[in-house]
CSV table of C-alpha atoms (C1' of nucleotides) in Angstrom, one decimal:
chain,number,residue,atom,x,y,z
E,1,UNK,CA,-29.2,-10.5,-4.6
E,2,UNK,CA,-28.1,-7.5,-6.1
E,3,UNK,CA,-24.4,-7.7,-6.5
E,4,UNK,CA,-22.0,-4.8,-6.5
E,5,UNK,CA,-23.2,-3.3,-9.7
E,6,UNK,CA,-26.9,-3.4,-8.7
E,7,UNK,CA,-26.1,-1.9,-5.3
E,8,UNK,CA,-24.0,0.9,-6.8
E,9,UNK,CA,-26.9,1.5,-9.3
E,10,UNK,CA,-29.4,1.7,-6.3
E,11,UNK,CA,-27.0,4.0,-4.5
E,12,UNK,CA,-26.8,6.4,-7.5
E,13,UNK,CA,-30.6,6.4,-7.7
E,14,UNK,CA,-31.0,7.2,-4.0
E,15,UNK,CA,-28.3,9.9,-3.8
E,16,UNK,CA,-30.4,12.7,-5.5
E,17,UNK,CA,-33.4,12.2,-3.2
E,18,UNK,CA,-31.6,11.6,0.0
E,19,UNK,CA,-28.2,13.4,0.2
E,20,UNK,CA,-28.7,16.4,2.3
E,21,UNK,CA,-32.3,15.5,2.9
E,22,UNK,CA,-34.0,15.4,6.3
E,23,UNK,CA,-36.2,12.4,6.9
E,24,UNK,CA,-39.5,14.0,7.8
E,25,UNK,CA,-41.7,11.0,8.2
E,26,UNK,CA,-40.7,7.3,8.6
E,27,UNK,CA,-43.1,4.4,8.5
E,28,UNK,CA,-42.0,1.1,9.6
E,29,UNK,CA,-44.6,-1.6,8.8
E,30,UNK,CA,-43.1,-4.7,10.4
E,31,UNK,CA,-40.8,-5.5,13.1
E,32,UNK,CA,-38.2,-7.4,11.3
E,33,UNK,CA,-36.7,-8.2,7.9
E,34,UNK,CA,-34.0,-10.8,8.2
E,35,UNK,CA,-33.1,-9.5,11.6
E,36,UNK,CA,-35.3,-7.3,13.8
E,37,UNK,CA,-35.0,-3.7,13.1
E,38,UNK,CA,-33.0,-1.9,15.8
E,39,UNK,CA,-34.9,-0.7,18.8
E,40,UNK,CA,-36.8,2.7,17.9
E,41,UNK,CA,-35.4,2.4,14.4
E,42,UNK,CA,-38.1,4.7,12.8
E,43,UNK,CA,-37.8,7.2,15.5
E,44,UNK,CA,-34.1,7.3,15.3
E,45,UNK,CA,-34.3,7.9,11.5
E,46,UNK,CA,-37.1,10.6,11.7
E,47,UNK,CA,-35.7,14.1,11.8
E,48,UNK,CA,-32.2,13.0,10.8
E,49,UNK,CA,-30.4,14.5,7.8
E,50,UNK,CA,-28.6,12.2,5.4
E,51,UNK,CA,-25.0,13.4,5.0
E,52,UNK,CA,-24.0,11.0,2.2
E,53,UNK,CA,-25.1,8.0,0.4
E,54,UNK,CA,-22.3,5.4,0.2
E,55,UNK,CA,-21.6,1.8,-0.8
E,56,UNK,CA,-19.2,-0.6,0.8
E,57,UNK,CA,-19.3,-4.2,-0.8
E,58,UNK,CA,-23.0,-4.9,-1.2
E,59,UNK,CA,-24.1,-2.7,1.7
E,60,UNK,CA,-25.6,0.9,1.4
E,61,UNK,CA,-24.3,3.2,4.2
E,62,UNK,CA,-25.9,6.5,4.9
E,63,UNK,CA,-24.3,8.5,7.6
E,64,UNK,CA,-26.8,10.8,9.5
E,65,UNK,CA,-26.7,14.1,11.4
E,66,UNK,CA,-27.4,12.1,14.5
E,67,UNK,CA,-24.0,10.3,14.6
E,68,UNK,CA,-25.4,7.1,13.5
E,69,UNK,CA,-25.2,5.4,10.1
E,70,UNK,CA,-28.3,3.8,8.5
E,71,UNK,CA,-27.0,0.5,6.9
E,72,UNK,CA,-29.0,-1.5,4.4
E,73,UNK,CA,-28.2,-4.8,2.8
E,74,UNK,CA,-30.6,-5.8,0.1
E,75,UNK,CA,-30.3,-9.5,0.5
E,76,UNK,CA,-31.7,-11.4,-2.4
E,77,UNK,CA,-34.9,-9.2,-3.2
E,78,UNK,CA,-34.6,-5.9,-1.5
E,79,UNK,CA,-35.5,-2.9,-3.6
E,80,UNK,CA,-36.0,0.7,-3.2
E,81,UNK,CA,-38.2,3.0,-5.2
E,82,UNK,CA,-38.0,6.8,-5.3
E,83,UNK,CA,-40.8,9.2,-6.2
E,84,UNK,CA,-39.4,12.7,-6.4
E,85,UNK,CA,-41.0,15.6,-4.6
E,86,UNK,CA,-43.5,17.2,-6.9
E,87,UNK,CA,-42.9,20.7,-5.4
E,88,UNK,CA,-39.3,20.5,-4.6
E,89,UNK,CA,-37.6,21.4,-1.2
E,90,UNK,CA,-40.2,22.4,1.4
E,91,UNK,CA,-42.8,20.2,0.0
E,92,UNK,CA,-43.7,18.7,3.3
E,93,UNK,CA,-46.3,16.3,4.1
E,94,UNK,CA,-48.8,17.1,6.9
E,95,UNK,CA,-47.8,15.7,10.3
E,96,UNK,CA,-48.6,12.0,10.5
E,97,UNK,CA,-48.9,11.1,6.8
E,98,UNK,CA,-47.7,11.3,3.4
E,99,UNK,CA,-49.5,14.0,1.2
E,100,UNK,CA,-50.2,14.0,-2.4
E,101,UNK,CA,-49.5,10.5,-3.0
E,102,UNK,CA,-51.3,7.2,-3.4
E,103,UNK,CA,-50.9,5.0,-0.4
E,104,UNK,CA,-48.6,2.0,-0.9
E,105,UNK,CA,-50.6,-1.3,-0.6
E,106,UNK,CA,-48.0,-3.6,-1.6
E,107,UNK,CA,-47.5,-6.1,1.2
E,108,UNK,CA,-43.9,-6.2,0.8
E,109,UNK,CA,-43.5,-2.5,1.3
E,110,UNK,CA,-41.7,-2.6,4.7
E,111,UNK,CA,-40.4,0.8,5.2
E,112,UNK,CA,-41.7,4.2,3.8
E,113,UNK,CA,-39.8,7.5,4.1
E,114,UNK,CA,-40.7,11.1,3.1
E,115,UNK,CA,-38.1,13.8,3.0
E,116,UNK,CA,-38.1,17.5,3.3
E,117,UNK,CA,-37.6,17.7,-0.4
E,118,UNK,CA,-40.9,15.8,-1.0
E,119,UNK,CA,-39.5,12.7,-2.1
E,120,UNK,CA,-40.9,9.4,-1.1
E,121,UNK,CA,-38.5,6.5,-0.6
E,122,UNK,CA,-40.0,3.0,-0.2
E,123,UNK,CA,-38.2,-0.3,0.6
E,124,UNK,CA,-39.6,-3.5,-0.6
E,125,UNK,CA,-38.2,-7.0,0.1
E,126,UNK,CA,-40.5,-10.1,-0.8
E,127,UNK,CA,-38.1,-12.6,0.7
E,128,UNK,CA,-37.0,-10.5,3.6
E,129,UNK,CA,-33.3,-11.7,3.3
E,130,UNK,CA,-32.4,-8.0,3.5
E,131,UNK,CA,-31.6,-6.2,6.7
E,132,UNK,CA,-31.0,-2.8,8.1
E,133,UNK,CA,-29.1,-1.4,11.1
E,134,UNK,CA,-28.2,1.7,12.8
E,135,UNK,CA,-24.6,1.9,13.8
E,136,UNK,CA,-22.5,4.6,15.5
E,137,UNK,CA,-20.6,6.1,12.6
E,138,UNK,CA,-17.4,6.4,14.5
E,139,UNK,CA,-17.5,2.5,15.0
E,140,UNK,CA,-18.7,1.5,11.5
E,141,UNK,CA,-15.6,-0.1,10.2
E,142,UNK,CA,-15.3,-2.2,13.4
E,143,UNK,CA,-18.9,-3.4,13.1
E,144,UNK,CA,-19.1,-7.2,12.5
E,145,UNK,CA,-20.8,-6.5,9.0
E,146,UNK,CA,-17.7,-4.6,7.9
E,147,UNK,CA,-14.8,-5.6,10.0
E,148,UNK,CA,-13.8,-8.6,7.9
E,149,UNK,CA,-14.6,-7.5,4.5
E,150,UNK,CA,-11.8,-7.8,1.8
E,151,UNK,CA,-11.1,-5.0,-0.6
E,152,UNK,CA,-13.4,-3.3,-3.1
E,153,UNK,CA,-13.0,-5.2,-6.4
E,154,UNK,CA,-12.8,-1.7,-8.1
E,155,UNK,CA,-10.4,-0.3,-5.5
E,156,UNK,CA,-6.6,-0.2,-5.6
E,157,UNK,CA,-6.2,-2.9,-2.9
E,158,UNK,CA,-7.7,-5.5,-5.3
E,159,UNK,CA,-4.5,-6.7,-7.0
E,160,UNK,CA,-3.2,-9.9,-8.4
E,161,UNK,CA,-0.7,-10.0,-5.5
E,162,UNK,CA,-3.5,-9.7,-3.1
E,163,UNK,CA,-5.3,-12.8,-4.6
E,164,UNK,CA,-2.1,-14.7,-4.8
E,165,UNK,CA,-1.5,-14.2,-1.0
E,166,UNK,CA,-5.2,-14.9,-0.1
E,167,UNK,CA,-5.3,-18.0,-2.3
E,168,UNK,CA,-1.9,-19.5,-1.2
E,169,UNK,CA,-2.4,-23.0,0.0
E,170,UNK,CA,-6.1,-23.0,-0.6
E,171,UNK,CA,-7.5,-25.9,-2.5
E,172,UNK,CA,-11.1,-24.5,-2.5
E,173,UNK,CA,-12.3,-23.8,-6.1
E,174,UNK,CA,-11.5,-20.3,-7.3
E,175,UNK,CA,-15.2,-19.7,-8.0
E,176,UNK,CA,-16.1,-20.3,-4.4
E,177,UNK,CA,-13.2,-18.3,-2.9
E,178,UNK,CA,-14.3,-15.2,-5.1
E,179,UNK,CA,-17.8,-15.5,-3.6
E,180,UNK,CA,-16.2,-15.0,-0.2
E,181,UNK,CA,-16.5,-11.5,0.9
E,182,UNK,CA,-13.4,-11.6,3.1
E,183,UNK,CA,-11.3,-12.2,-0.1
E,184,UNK,CA,-12.9,-9.5,-2.2
E,185,UNK,CA,-16.1,-7.8,-1.1
E,186,UNK,CA,-18.9,-7.2,-3.6
E,187,UNK,CA,-18.9,-10.1,-6.0
E,188,UNK,CA,-21.8,-12.5,-6.2
E,189,UNK,CA,-22.8,-15.5,-8.2
E,190,UNK,CA,-23.5,-13.9,-11.4
E,191,UNK,CA,-20.4,-11.6,-11.9
E,192,UNK,CA,-18.0,-14.4,-10.6
E,193,UNK,CA,-19.0,-16.7,-13.4
E,194,UNK,CA,-18.8,-13.7,-15.9
E,195,UNK,CA,-15.3,-12.8,-14.8
E,196,UNK,CA,-13.9,-16.2,-14.8
E,197,UNK,CA,-15.1,-16.7,-18.4
E,198,UNK,CA,-13.5,-13.5,-19.5
E,199,UNK,CA,-10.3,-14.5,-17.8
E,200,UNK,CA,-10.3,-18.0,-19.3
E,201,UNK,CA,-10.1,-19.7,-15.9
E,202,UNK,CA,-12.1,-22.7,-15.1
E,203,UNK,CA,-14.3,-22.2,-12.0
E,204,UNK,CA,-13.2,-25.4,-10.4
E,205,UNK,CA,-9.5,-24.7,-10.3
E,206,UNK,CA,-8.0,-24.9,-7.0
E,207,UNK,CA,-7.4,-21.3,-5.9
E,208,UNK,CA,-3.9,-21.9,-4.7
E,209,UNK,CA,-2.8,-23.3,-7.9
E,210,UNK,CA,-3.4,-20.1,-9.9
E,211,UNK,CA,-0.2,-18.5,-10.9
E,212,UNK,CA,0.4,-14.8,-10.6
E,213,UNK,CA,0.3,-14.6,-14.4
E,214,UNK,CA,-3.3,-16.0,-14.4
E,215,UNK,CA,-4.3,-13.7,-11.7
E,216,UNK,CA,-3.2,-10.8,-13.7
E,217,UNK,CA,-5.8,-11.8,-16.3
E,218,UNK,CA,-8.5,-12.3,-13.5
E,219,UNK,CA,-8.2,-8.8,-11.9
E,220,UNK,CA,-8.8,-6.9,-15.2
E,221,UNK,CA,-11.7,-9.3,-16.1
E,222,UNK,CA,-13.3,-8.5,-12.7
E,223,UNK,CA,-12.8,-4.9,-13.3
E,224,UNK,CA,-14.2,-5.0,-16.9
E,225,UNK,CA,-17.4,-6.9,-16.1
E,226,UNK,CA,-18.2,-4.7,-13.0
E,227,UNK,CA,-17.7,-1.4,-14.8
E,228,UNK,CA,-19.7,-2.6,-17.8
E,229,UNK,CA,-22.5,-3.6,-15.7
E,230,UNK,CA,-22.5,-0.4,-13.5
E,231,UNK,CA,-22.5,1.5,-16.8
E,232,UNK,CA,-25.5,-0.5,-18.0
E,233,UNK,CA,-27.5,0.1,-14.7
E,234,UNK,CA,-27.0,-3.3,-13.4
E,235,UNK,CA,-28.8,-6.5,-14.1
E,236,UNK,CA,-32.5,-7.0,-14.0
E,237,UNK,CA,-33.3,-10.5,-12.4
E,238,UNK,CA,-36.7,-11.5,-11.1
E,239,UNK,CA,-36.8,-8.7,-8.4
E,240,UNK,CA,-34.3,-6.2,-9.2
E,241,UNK,CA,-34.9,-2.6,-10.2
E,242,UNK,CA,-32.9,0.5,-9.6
E,243,UNK,CA,-34.2,3.3,-7.3
E,244,UNK,CA,-36.1,4.8,-10.2
E,245,UNK,CA,-38.0,1.4,-10.7
E,246,UNK,CA,-36.2,1.3,-14.1
E,247,UNK,CA,-34.7,-2.0,-15.3
E,248,UNK,CA,-31.0,-2.5,-15.7
E,249,UNK,CA,-30.0,-4.2,-19.0
E,250,UNK,CA,-26.7,-5.8,-18.3
E,251,UNK,CA,-28.4,-9.2,-18.2
E,252,UNK,CA,-28.6,-9.0,-22.0
E,253,UNK,CA,-24.7,-9.1,-22.1
E,254,UNK,CA,-24.2,-12.1,-19.8
E,255,UNK,CA,-21.9,-14.5,-21.6
E,256,UNK,CA,-22.3,-17.4,-19.5
E,257,UNK,CA,-24.8,-16.8,-16.6
E,258,UNK,CA,-28.1,-18.5,-17.2
E,259,UNK,CA,-27.0,-19.5,-20.5
E,260,UNK,CA,-26.7,-23.2,-20.2
E,261,UNK,CA,-26.3,-25.0,-23.6
E,262,UNK,CA,-25.6,-21.7,-25.6
E,263,UNK,CA,-22.4,-21.6,-27.8
E,264,UNK,CA,-19.6,-19.8,-26.1
E,265,UNK,CA,-19.6,-16.1,-26.8
E,266,UNK,CA,-15.8,-15.9,-27.3
E,267,UNK,CA,-15.0,-15.4,-31.0
E,268,UNK,CA,-13.5,-18.5,-32.5
E,269,UNK,CA,-14.4,-20.7,-29.4
E,270,UNK,CA,-16.4,-23.8,-30.2
E,271,UNK,CA,-17.3,-24.6,-26.6
E,272,UNK,CA,-20.6,-24.4,-25.0
E,273,UNK,CA,-21.9,-23.1,-21.8
E,274,UNK,CA,-22.2,-25.8,-19.1
E,275,UNK,CA,-23.9,-25.5,-15.8
E,276,UNK,CA,-22.4,-27.1,-12.6
E,277,UNK,CA,-23.1,-26.7,-9.0
E,278,UNK,CA,-20.4,-25.5,-6.5
E,279,UNK,CA,-21.0,-25.0,-2.9
E,280,UNK,CA,-24.9,-25.2,-3.6
E,281,UNK,CA,-24.8,-22.5,-6.2
E,282,UNK,CA,-25.1,-22.7,-10.1
E,283,UNK,CA,-21.9,-22.1,-11.8
E,284,UNK,CA,-21.8,-21.3,-15.6
E,285,UNK,CA,-18.6,-21.7,-17.7
E,286,UNK,CA,-17.4,-22.5,-21.3
E,287,UNK,CA,-16.5,-26.1,-21.6
E,288,UNK,CA,-13.5,-25.3,-24.0
E,289,UNK,CA,-11.9,-21.9,-23.3
E,290,UNK,CA,-11.8,-22.0,-19.5
E,291,UNK,CA,-8.9,-24.0,-18.3
S,1,DC,C1',-8.6,-24.1,10.5
S,2,DT,C1',-11.2,-25.5,6.3
S,3,DT,C1',-15.4,-27.4,4.2
S,4,DG,C1',-19.9,-28.7,3.2
S,5,DG,C1',-24.6,-28.5,4.2
S,6,DG,C1',-28.7,-26.3,6.0
S,7,DT,C1',-31.3,-22.2,7.1
S,8,DC,C1',-33.9,-17.9,6.8
S,9,DC,C1',-38.5,-16.4,3.2
S,10,DT,C1',-41.4,-15.8,-0.8
S,11,DG,C1',-42.3,-15.9,-5.8
S,12,DT,C1',-41.8,-17.9,-10.3
S,13,DG,C1',-41.4,-21.1,-13.8
S,14,DC,C1',-41.4,-25.7,-15.3
S,15,DG,C1',-43.0,-30.6,-16.1
S,16,DC,C1',-46.7,-33.4,-15.6
L,1,DT,C1',-55.5,-24.7,-15.6
L,2,DG,C1',-53.8,-26.9,-11.4
L,3,DC,C1',-50.2,-28.8,-8.4
L,4,DG,C1',-45.8,-29.9,-6.7
L,5,DC,C1',-41.0,-29.3,-7.0
L,6,DA,C1',-36.7,-27.0,-8.0
L,7,DC,C1',-34.5,-23.0,-8.0
L,8,DA,C1',-33.4,-17.9,-7.3
L,9,DG,C1',-28.9,-12.3,-6.8
L,10,DG,C1',-26.6,-13.7,0.1
L,11,DA,C1',-24.5,-14.8,4.0
L,12,DC,C1',-24.7,-16.8,8.6
L,13,DC,C1',-24.3,-20.7,11.6
L,14,DC,C1',-23.0,-25.3,12.9
L,15,DA,C1',-20.9,-29.8,12.6
L,16,DA,C1',-17.4,-32.8,11.1
DNA sequence: CTTGGGTCCTGTGCGC
DNA sequence: TGCGCACAGGACCCAA
């Protein structure tokens, strides 16, 4: 799926079209994604005004004027596109349909929305691992999707001391632990491999054996890779595009992910990238400089 | 409690 | 070209 940098890129793409906008028309084309849509989902969105476009971990959260928050998880292949309104605010579609636009024929277009600003926003998801919900805003952080999440990796609570405490006594591999959203919320398979490479830590190291000193290298490595990826507009994998339909380009800067057999990118290192499998997922690491 | 494995779903790319 | 299989960014659930 889109990991944190991709979700953040989508958030930034949606924000101009949706923040402050009223959803004038909502077309829901199937009853479910990964889970059923909430009862009356389209009706509860229609007419609401989006107060903000936020991200928590890999979730998009849009608090509405109705007191509910529209939550979206992109799963593996979820994607939004935004077509800006041609005529600016007030460019309203006639009741019951989208005006001035080609119909969306794509069989994976599951939700279509038009705003009072004339924008059309479409959600696609081929694999339907994504999901959406409507949660009372006042109870958002107590909802099961959010209650157990660890700190944001770019937030002030994500510290070497936090990792030391959460890793204490655990023999699970550090790579697997970093994918656990309860430890830190937003990393996925790509950026965990990239961060461990930058930190010089072998992915199969038992998490509890990492010293504070080594964790003091890991935290800045996570920061750096996420910040660079966000600045690059995320990574374009098979199915990801940002909300404008443009392609991120951070994938060209992967140092280990999907680079099995390549020489290590670290200057002076003579190792090569090896692929292993941990917890059923591919891990990429340098054979020489990650210990 | 931790850990490993299976599961949801579809598309793509590879080897034969 | 065509076919079958492995694999793909996530996260939940269950059994041991």
